[in-house]
Amino acid sequence: MSSYKLVNFKTLGDERGSLIAIEQGYNAPFEIKRVYYIFDTKEGVKRGFHAHINLKQIAIAVKGACTFVLDDGKKREEVKLDNPNQGLFIEGLIWREMKDFSQDCVLVVLASEHYDERDYIRDYDKFIKEVENGKN
Ligand code: T46
């Protein structure tokens, strides 16, 4: 099963400022085994250019903004992340590219599995073949 969607997180704010909590089983629908963050991305840089076979992830621009290009093998869509109360949930065979990082962008990603290069498909033609093989 492959899909992606934007999810909204509740902001717990008071006079001191804002706080968002992400809890496994509540607003994160998978066991969180890994957290990584991408920051100091140089101007004009594009990242990603791969799909995952099994991984589930939630990506949050906790500061600044960036744009995800999401491709399910049939259609391409752009999703801009520019708000810490929004997360992009991605599961399964979705080709992703990231671009238009603002200088201050900090992109935090929660992942369902430990890092494993074998879960990556980094060749677009191979990704399309996997989709056509019905693994999507
Ligand atoms: C994804 C998008 C949104 C590790 O050693 N451990 C890790 O957990 C990760 C994520 C990466 N790495 C190494 C592998 C590469 O040598 O860090 C280097 C950069 O990784 P990569 O080129 O895959 O980074 P992005 O920004 O293209 O993609 C990353 C994630 O890899 C990927 O899962 O969905 O962010």
CSV table of N, CA and C and ligand atoms in Angstrom, one decimal, residues 34 36 38 47-48 50 52 55 57 68 96 98 115 120 122, ligand 1:
chain,number,residue,atom,x,y,z
A,34,ARG,N,13.5,5.8,14.1
A,34,ARG,CA,14.6,6.7,13.7
A,34,ARG,C,14.1,8.1,13.5
A,36,TYR,N,15.6,11.7,11.8
A,36,TYR,CA,16.8,12.4,11.2
A,36,TYR,C,16.3,13.8,10.8
A,38,ILE,N,17.3,17.4,8.3
A,38,ILE,CA,18.1,17.9,7.2
A,38,ILE,C,18.1,19.4,7.3
A,47,ARG,N,17.1,17.3,-3.4
A,47,ARG,CA,17.5,16.0,-2.7
A,47,ARG,C,16.5,15.0,-3.0
A,48,GLY,N,16.6,13.8,-2.4
A,48,GLY,CA,15.7,12.7,-2.6
A,48,GLY,C,16.0,11.9,-3.9
A,50,HIS,N,14.4,9.3,-5.0
A,50,HIS,CA,14.3,7.8,-4.7
A,50,HIS,C,12.9,7.5,-4.2
A,52,HIS,N,11.0,4.4,-1.5
A,52,HIS,CA,11.2,3.4,-0.5
A,52,HIS,C,10.3,2.2,-0.7
A,55,LEU,N,9.3,1.7,3.9
A,55,LEU,CA,9.4,2.7,4.9
A,55,LEU,C,8.1,3.5,5.1
A,57,GLN,N,7.1,7.3,6.8
A,57,GLN,CA,7.8,8.5,7.3
A,57,GLN,C,6.8,9.6,7.5
A,68,PHE,N,8.1,19.2,-1.5
A,68,PHE,CA,8.3,17.8,-1.9
A,68,PHE,C,7.6,17.6,-3.3
A,96,ARG,N,10.1,10.4,-4.3
A,96,ARG,CA,10.1,11.8,-3.7
A,96,ARG,C,11.3,12.5,-4.1
A,98,MET,N,13.0,16.5,-3.2
A,98,MET,CA,12.8,17.7,-2.4
A,98,MET,C,13.6,18.9,-3.0
A,115,TYR,N,17.9,2.9,9.3
A,115,TYR,CA,18.4,3.2,8.0
A,115,TYR,C,18.9,1.9,7.4
A,120,TYR,N,15.9,1.4,-0.4
A,120,TYR,CA,15.8,2.5,-1.4
A,120,TYR,C,15.8,2.0,-2.8
A,122,ARG,N,16.7,3.9,-6.1
A,122,ARG,CA,17.2,5.2,-6.5
A,122,ARG,C,17.2,5.4,-8.0
B,1,T46,C1,13.9,10.4,2.5
B,1,T46,C2,14.1,11.8,2.3
B,1,T46,C3,12.9,12.6,2.7
B,1,T46,C4,22.3,7.7,6.9
B,1,T46,O1,23.4,7.2,7.1
B,1,T46,N1,21.3,7.5,7.8
B,1,T46,C5,20.0,8.0,7.6
B,1,T46,O2,19.1,7.7,8.4
B,1,T46,C6,19.8,8.7,6.4
B,1,T46,C7,18.4,9.3,6.2
B,1,T46,C8,20.8,9.0,5.5
B,1,T46,N2,22.0,8.4,5.8
B,1,T46,C9,23.1,8.7,4.9
B,1,T46,C10,23.0,8.1,3.5
B,1,T46,C11,23.7,9.1,2.6
B,1,T46,O3,25.0,8.9,2.5
B,1,T46,O4,23.2,10.1,4.7
B,1,T46,C12,23.5,10.5,3.3
B,1,T46,C13,22.4,11.3,2.7
B,1,T46,O5,21.2,10.5,2.5
B,1,T46,P1,20.3,10.7,1.3
B,1,T46,O6,21.1,11.1,0.1
B,1,T46,O7,19.4,9.5,1.2
B,1,T46,O8,19.4,11.9,1.7
B,1,T46,P2,18.1,12.5,1.0
B,1,T46,O9,17.9,13.9,1.5
B,1,T46,O10,18.2,12.4,-0.5
B,1,T46,O11,16.9,11.6,1.5
B,1,T46,C14,16.5,11.6,2.8
B,1,T46,C15,16.3,10.1,3.3
B,1,T46,O12,17.4,9.3,2.9
B,1,T46,C16,15.1,9.5,2.6
B,1,T46,O13,14.7,8.3,3.3
B,1,T46,O14,12.8,9.9,2.3
B,1,T46,O15,15.3,12.3,3.0
